[in-house]
Amino acid sequence: MIWLIGCKGMLGSEIAKQMTEKKIPWIGTDKEVDITDINALIAYTDTIETASYFPSEIKRSERKINWIINCSAYTNVEKAEEDTELAHKLNAEGPLNIARVARKISAKLVHISTDYVFNGHGSSPYTEDLPKDPLGVYGKTKAEGEDAIQKEMNTYYIIRTAWLYGFDGKNFVYTMTKAMNSHDSVKVVNDQKGTPTCAVDLAETILKLIEKNNKAKTFFGKNSAPSYGVYQYTNAGETNWYEFTKEIYRLGKKYGRITQDCTVNPCTTAEYGAKVERPAYSVLSKDKIIKAMKLKIPTWQQSLEKFIKNTRFEPK
Ligand SMILES: NC(=O)c1ccc[n+]([C@@H]2O[C@H](COP(=O)([O-])OP(=O)(O)OC[C@H]3O[C@@H](n4cnc5c(N)ncnc54)[C@H](OP(=O)(O)O)[C@@H]3O)[C@@H](O)[C@H]2O)c1
């Protein structure tokens, strides 16, 4: 059985939906089981395996938690600069607590991290092994969370992603769709490069990774599961926020999500006057995960079109 932590967040709710559709036995918690309190996590695992009430679709023999997926985090990049203590608790101490509990119950862990662990001063895709050098509190605390897991346990997959959008949660695609439906023009930065990533694709990849690990076999002492460690997953290709917005506008118009004309204007980060320094170049290399899982990753444009076309598309 999989324990999904942060099941009500944007990525968490997509993983939850897919697990239910695929009939994968799972349980989910969010804020009510606080990841900053190790005793709360332990108490939850104790009750879960002995609970009298259980979703009927989960058989008694499946009640052992053998995987934890951690999607909980402090994700507000700007607020983190002032809310340092809570960001540290959630992004650094939380993953450490989860890793300790995973070890205690002999569960494997999938933890989600971010492109913000890099400074973004590069100009070619960042590979997993490059040194981390985060710019702000969010990136620093997420980097500490990665380190804590790596020190605490061996059976983990840390998956870094970037520019995430999904159906259930506040995200750039929804924000811009709403803005372009209520303004004649919008101004968007064109000097930060990265890759938009649809939560649907990332969720599918995480579940495939777990399945591959579960089905792995050992031949001549070599295990066929992707080796544990750090991986990176985003959609394929690269763009900047301005070009991304133009594509949201084009597709929004095509599928009737944007019903008025709006001009998308480029500007620089300096002109925009952002409060927090963000990585200027945060394209992540996907070569490692492509090779380990024999993946074919859709381009960001293909996934964006599917997302905007989908009936679940409801900007909140
Ligand atoms: N969004 C992006 O663009 C992006 C990019 C790169 C990487 N990531 C990473 O991807 C992962 C998922 O991101 P997301 O955007 O899906 O995050 P999200 O929507 O902010 O979801 C995080 C969830 O964790 C919950 N939570 C907060 N405090 C908690 C606590 N003490 N104990 C347990 N749960 C708690 C949140 O509840 P509340 O909402 O009520 O606080 C929320 O439901 C994160 O690790 C994030 O760092 C995200």
Coordinates of C-alpha atoms and ligand atoms in Angstrom, one line a residue:
M1 CA 0.0 0.0 0.0
I2 CA 1.1 3.5 -0.8
W3 CA 0.9 6.4 1.8
L4 CA 0.5 9.7 -0.1
I5 CA 1.5 12.6 2.0
G6 CA 0.3 16.0 0.8
C7 CA -2.7 14.3 -1.0
K8 CA -4.7 17.5 -1.2
G9 CA -2.0 19.6 -3.0
M10 CA -1.8 20.1 -6.7
L11 CA 0.5 17.2 -7.5
G12 CA -0.8 15.1 -4.6
S13 CA -4.4 15.3 -5.8
E14 CA -3.4 14.2 -9.3
I15 CA -1.5 11.2 -8.0
A16 CA -4.5 10.4 -5.7
K17 CA -6.8 10.4 -8.7
Q18 CA -4.6 8.2 -10.8
M19 CA -4.1 5.7 -8.0
T20 CA -7.8 5.4 -7.5
E21 CA -8.4 4.9 -11.3
K22 CA -5.6 2.3 -11.5
K23 CA -7.0 0.6 -8.3
I24 CA -3.6 0.9 -6.5
P25 CA -4.2 0.5 -2.8
W26 CA -3.4 3.8 -1.1
I27 CA -4.1 6.0 1.8
G28 CA -3.6 9.8 1.9
T29 CA -2.9 12.5 4.5
D30 CA -2.4 16.2 4.3
K31 CA -2.1 18.9 7.0
E32 CA -4.0 16.8 9.6
V33 CA -1.0 14.5 9.9
D34 CA 1.7 17.2 10.3
I35 CA 5.0 16.2 8.7
T36 CA 6.9 18.6 11.1
D37 CA 5.8 16.4 14.0
I38 CA 7.5 13.0 13.9
N39 CA 5.3 11.6 16.7
A40 CA 2.2 12.4 14.6
L41 CA 3.7 10.5 11.7
I42 CA 4.6 7.5 13.8
A43 CA 1.2 7.5 15.5
Y44 CA -0.5 7.5 12.1
T45 CA 1.5 4.5 10.9
D46 CA 0.7 2.7 14.1
T47 CA -3.0 3.3 13.8
I48 CA -3.2 2.6 10.1
E49 CA -2.0 -1.0 10.2
T50 CA -4.4 -1.9 13.1
A51 CA -7.3 0.3 12.1
S52 CA -10.8 -1.3 12.3
Y53 CA -12.2 1.0 9.6
F54 CA -10.5 0.9 6.2
P55 CA -11.6 1.8 2.7
S56 CA -13.3 -1.4 1.6
E57 CA -11.2 -1.7 -1.6
I58 CA -8.0 -2.2 0.4
K59 CA -7.6 -5.8 1.5
R60 CA -6.3 -6.7 5.0
S61 CA -3.2 -8.2 3.4
E62 CA -2.4 -4.9 1.6
R63 CA -2.4 -2.7 4.7
K64 CA 1.3 -2.7 5.1
I65 CA 2.7 0.7 4.0
N66 CA 5.5 -0.2 1.6
W67 CA 5.8 3.1 -0.2
I68 CA 5.5 6.7 0.9
I69 CA 5.1 9.5 -1.7
N70 CA 5.8 12.9 -0.2
C71 CA 4.1 15.8 -2.1
S72 CA 3.8 18.0 0.9
A73 CA 6.0 21.1 1.0
Y74 CA 6.1 24.8 1.6
T75 CA 5.7 26.0 -2.0
N76 CA 5.2 29.7 -1.8
V77 CA 8.6 31.0 -3.1
E78 CA 8.0 34.7 -2.2
K79 CA 6.4 34.1 1.2
A80 CA 9.2 31.7 2.1
E81 CA 11.7 34.7 2.2
E82 CA 9.9 36.0 5.3
D83 CA 8.4 32.8 6.6
T84 CA 11.9 31.2 6.9
E85 CA 11.2 29.1 10.0
L86 CA 8.1 27.4 8.6
A87 CA 9.7 26.9 5.2
H88 CA 12.6 25.2 6.9
K89 CA 10.3 23.0 9.1
L90 CA 8.2 21.9 6.1
N91 CA 10.9 21.5 3.4
A92 CA 13.9 20.3 5.5
E93 CA 12.7 18.9 8.8
G94 CA 9.5 17.3 7.3
P95 CA 11.4 15.2 4.8
L96 CA 13.9 14.1 7.5
N97 CA 10.9 13.0 9.7
I98 CA 9.3 11.2 6.8
A99 CA 12.6 9.4 5.9
R100 CA 13.0 8.3 9.6
V101 CA 9.5 6.9 9.6
A102 CA 10.0 5.2 6.2
R103 CA 13.0 3.5 7.7
K104 CA 11.2 2.5 10.8
I105 CA 8.4 0.8 8.9
S106 CA 10.7 -0.4 6.1
A107 CA 8.9 1.6 3.4
K108 CA 10.5 3.0 0.3
L109 CA 10.2 6.8 -0.4
V110 CA 9.5 9.0 -3.4
H111 CA 10.1 12.6 -2.5
I112 CA 9.5 15.6 -4.8
S113 CA 12.1 18.4 -5.2
T114 CA 12.7 21.3 -7.4
D115 CA 14.8 23.1 -10.1
Y116 CA 15.3 25.8 -7.4
V117 CA 18.1 23.8 -5.8
F118 CA 20.3 25.3 -8.7
N119 CA 21.3 28.9 -9.0
G120 CA 20.2 29.1 -12.7
H121 CA 23.4 30.7 -13.9
G122 CA 24.0 27.9 -16.3
S123 CA 23.1 27.7 -20.0
S124 CA 22.7 24.0 -20.7
P125 CA 20.4 21.5 -18.9
Y126 CA 21.3 20.8 -15.3
T127 CA 22.1 17.2 -14.6
E128 CA 21.4 15.5 -11.3
D129 CA 25.0 15.4 -10.2
L130 CA 25.8 19.1 -10.5
P131 CA 26.4 20.9 -7.2
K132 CA 23.4 22.5 -5.6
D133 CA 23.5 26.3 -5.1
P134 CA 20.1 27.6 -4.3
L135 CA 19.3 31.3 -4.5
G136 CA 16.5 31.8 -2.0
V137 CA 14.9 30.3 1.1
Y138 CA 12.6 28.0 -0.8
G139 CA 15.5 26.5 -2.8
K140 CA 17.8 26.3 0.2
T141 CA 15.2 24.5 2.4
K142 CA 14.3 22.1 -0.5
A143 CA 18.0 21.3 -0.9
E144 CA 18.3 20.6 2.8
G145 CA 15.4 18.3 2.5
E146 CA 17.1 16.3 -0.2
D147 CA 20.3 16.1 1.9
A148 CA 18.4 14.9 4.9
I149 CA 16.8 12.1 3.0
Q150 CA 20.1 11.0 1.5
K151 CA 21.8 10.9 4.9
E152 CA 18.9 9.0 6.5
M153 CA 18.1 6.2 4.1
N154 CA 19.0 4.4 0.9
T155 CA 15.8 3.3 -0.6
Y156 CA 14.5 6.6 -2.0
Y157 CA 13.8 8.3 -5.3
I158 CA 14.1 12.1 -5.1
I159 CA 12.4 13.5 -8.2
R160 CA 13.1 17.1 -9.1
T161 CA 10.6 18.9 -11.2
A162 CA 9.9 22.5 -12.4
W163 CA 7.2 24.9 -13.5
L164 CA 4.4 22.6 -12.4
Y165 CA 0.7 23.0 -13.2
G166 CA -2.2 20.7 -12.6
F167 CA -5.9 20.6 -12.4
D168 CA -6.4 21.0 -8.7
G169 CA -4.4 23.9 -7.5
K170 CA -3.3 27.5 -8.1
N171 CA -0.9 27.6 -11.0
F172 CA 0.5 29.8 -13.8
V173 CA -1.8 28.4 -16.5
Y174 CA -4.9 29.2 -14.5
T175 CA -3.6 32.6 -13.3
M176 CA -2.7 33.7 -16.8
T177 CA -6.0 32.4 -18.2
K178 CA -7.9 34.4 -15.7
A179 CA -5.7 37.5 -16.3
M180 CA -6.2 37.3 -20.1
N181 CA -10.0 37.0 -19.6
S182 CA -10.1 40.2 -17.6
H183 CA -7.3 42.4 -19.1
D184 CA -6.6 43.8 -22.6
S185 CA -2.9 43.2 -22.1
V186 CA -0.5 41.3 -19.8
K187 CA 3.2 41.7 -19.3
V188 CA 5.4 38.6 -18.8
V189 CA 9.1 38.1 -18.3
N190 CA 11.1 36.7 -21.2
D191 CA 14.5 36.3 -19.6
Q192 CA 13.8 33.2 -17.3
K193 CA 14.1 29.9 -19.1
G194 CA 12.7 26.6 -18.0
T195 CA 10.3 23.8 -18.9
P196 CA 6.6 23.8 -18.0
T197 CA 5.5 20.4 -16.5
C198 CA 2.0 19.0 -16.4
A199 CA 1.2 17.2 -13.1
V200 CA -0.6 14.5 -15.0
D201 CA 2.6 13.4 -16.7
L202 CA 4.7 13.6 -13.6
A203 CA 2.1 11.6 -11.6
E204 CA 2.1 8.9 -14.3
T205 CA 5.9 8.8 -14.2
I206 CA 6.0 8.5 -10.4
L207 CA 3.5 5.6 -10.4
K208 CA 5.4 3.9 -13.3
L209 CA 8.6 4.2 -11.3
I210 CA 7.0 2.5 -8.3
E211 CA 5.6 -0.2 -10.5
K212 CA 9.0 -0.8 -12.1
N213 CA 10.6 -1.1 -8.7
N214 CA 7.9 -3.5 -7.4
K215 CA 8.2 -5.7 -10.5
A216 CA 12.0 -5.7 -10.6
K217 CA 13.8 -8.9 -10.7
T218 CA 17.4 -9.8 -9.9
F219 CA 19.5 -11.5 -12.6
F220 CA 23.1 -12.5 -11.8
G221 CA 23.2 -10.2 -8.8
K222 CA 21.9 -7.2 -10.8
N223 CA 18.5 -5.7 -10.0
S224 CA 16.4 -4.5 -12.9
A225 CA 14.8 -1.6 -10.9
P226 CA 15.9 1.9 -11.6
S227 CA 18.7 2.5 -9.0
Y228 CA 17.7 4.6 -6.1
G229 CA 18.8 8.2 -6.0
V230 CA 18.0 11.6 -7.5
Y231 CA 16.2 11.9 -10.9
Q232 CA 14.7 14.8 -12.8
Y233 CA 11.4 15.0 -14.7
T234 CA 9.8 17.8 -16.6
N235 CA 8.1 17.9 -19.9
A236 CA 10.4 18.0 -22.9
G237 CA 11.7 21.2 -24.5
E238 CA 12.4 24.6 -23.1
T239 CA 10.8 28.1 -23.2
N240 CA 10.5 31.3 -21.2
W241 CA 7.4 32.6 -19.3
Y242 CA 6.5 35.0 -22.1
E243 CA 6.5 32.3 -24.8
F244 CA 4.6 30.0 -22.4
T245 CA 2.0 32.7 -21.9
K246 CA 1.6 33.2 -25.6
E247 CA 0.9 29.5 -26.0
I248 CA -1.6 29.5 -23.2
Y249 CA -3.3 32.4 -25.0
R250 CA -3.3 30.6 -28.4
L251 CA -4.7 27.4 -26.9
G252 CA -7.0 29.2 -24.6
K253 CA -8.6 30.9 -27.6
K254 CA -8.6 27.6 -29.6
Y255 CA -10.6 25.7 -26.9
G256 CA -12.8 28.6 -25.8
R257 CA -11.1 29.1 -22.4
I258 CA -10.1 32.7 -23.3
T259 CA -13.0 34.6 -24.7
Q260 CA -11.6 38.1 -25.3
D261 CA -8.6 39.5 -27.1
C262 CA -5.5 40.2 -25.0
T263 CA -2.0 41.3 -26.0
V264 CA 0.9 39.5 -24.4
N265 CA 3.9 41.8 -24.0
P266 CA 7.4 40.7 -23.0
C267 CA 9.4 42.4 -20.3
T268 CA 12.6 41.7 -18.4
T269 CA 12.8 40.5 -14.8
A270 CA 14.3 43.8 -13.8
E271 CA 11.4 45.7 -15.5
Y272 CA 8.9 43.5 -13.8
G273 CA 10.5 44.2 -10.4
A274 CA 10.2 40.7 -8.8
K275 CA 10.6 40.5 -5.0
V276 CA 12.6 37.3 -5.1
E277 CA 15.6 36.3 -7.3
R278 CA 14.6 33.3 -9.4
P279 CA 16.9 31.0 -11.5
A280 CA 17.4 32.6 -14.9
Y281 CA 18.0 29.2 -16.5
S282 CA 16.4 26.2 -14.9
V283 CA 16.1 23.6 -17.6
L284 CA 16.6 20.1 -16.0
S285 CA 18.2 17.3 -17.9
K286 CA 15.9 14.3 -18.2
D287 CA 18.5 11.9 -19.7
K288 CA 18.8 9.8 -16.5
I289 CA 15.1 9.1 -16.0
I290 CA 14.6 8.5 -19.8
K291 CA 17.3 5.9 -19.7
A292 CA 16.4 4.3 -16.4
M293 CA 12.7 4.0 -17.3
K294 CA 12.8 3.9 -21.1
L295 CA 10.5 6.9 -21.1
K296 CA 9.1 9.0 -23.9
I297 CA 8.4 12.4 -22.5
P298 CA 5.8 14.6 -24.2
T299 CA 6.8 18.1 -25.1
W300 CA 5.5 20.9 -22.9
Q301 CA 3.3 22.1 -25.9
Q302 CA 1.7 18.7 -26.3
S303 CA 0.9 18.5 -22.6
L304 CA -0.3 22.0 -22.3
E305 CA -2.8 21.5 -25.2
K306 CA -4.2 18.3 -23.6
F307 CA -4.5 20.2 -20.3
I308 CA -6.3 23.2 -21.7
K309 CA -8.6 21.0 -23.8
N310 CA -9.5 18.7 -20.9
T311 CA -13.0 19.1 -19.3
R312 CA -11.3 19.2 -15.8
F313 CA -9.8 22.6 -16.8
E314 CA -11.4 25.0 -14.3
P315 CA -9.3 28.0 -13.4
K316 CA -9.9 28.7 -9.7
Ligands
LIG1 N1 4.4 24.0 -8.0 C1 5.5 24.0 -8.7 O1 5.7 24.8 -9.6 C2 6.7 23.1 -8.3 C3 7.9 23.2 -9.0 C4 8.9 22.4 -8.7 C5 8.8 21.5 -7.6 N2 7.6 21.5 -6.9 C6 7.5 20.5 -5.8 O2 6.5 19.6 -6.1 C7 5.9 19.2 -4.9 C8 4.4 19.3 -5.0 O3 4.1 20.7 -5.2 P1 2.6 21.3 -5.3 O4 2.6 22.5 -6.1 O5 1.7 20.2 -5.6 O6 2.4 21.7 -3.8 P2 1.1 22.2 -3.0 O7 -0.1 22.3 -4.0 O8 1.5 23.4 -2.2 O9 0.8 21.0 -2.0 C9 1.4 20.8 -0.8 C10 0.5 20.2 0.2 O10 1.1 20.0 1.4 C11 0.2 20.4 2.5 N3 0.9 20.7 3.7 C12 1.3 22.0 4.2 N4 1.8 21.8 5.4 C13 1.7 20.5 5.7 C14 2.1 19.8 6.9 N5 2.7 20.4 8.0 N6 1.9 18.5 6.9 C15 1.4 17.9 5.9 N7 1.0 18.5 4.7 C16 1.2 19.8 4.7 C17 -0.4 21.6 1.8 O11 -1.6 22.1 2.5 P3 -2.0 23.7 2.4 O12 -2.1 23.9 1.0 O13 -3.2 23.7 3.2 O14 -0.9 24.4 3.0 C18 -0.7 21.1 0.4 O15 -1.9 20.4 0.4 C19 6.5 20.0 -3.7 O16 7.6 19.2 -3.2 C20 7.2 21.2 -4.5 O17 8.3 21.7 -3.8 C21 6.6 22.3 -7.2

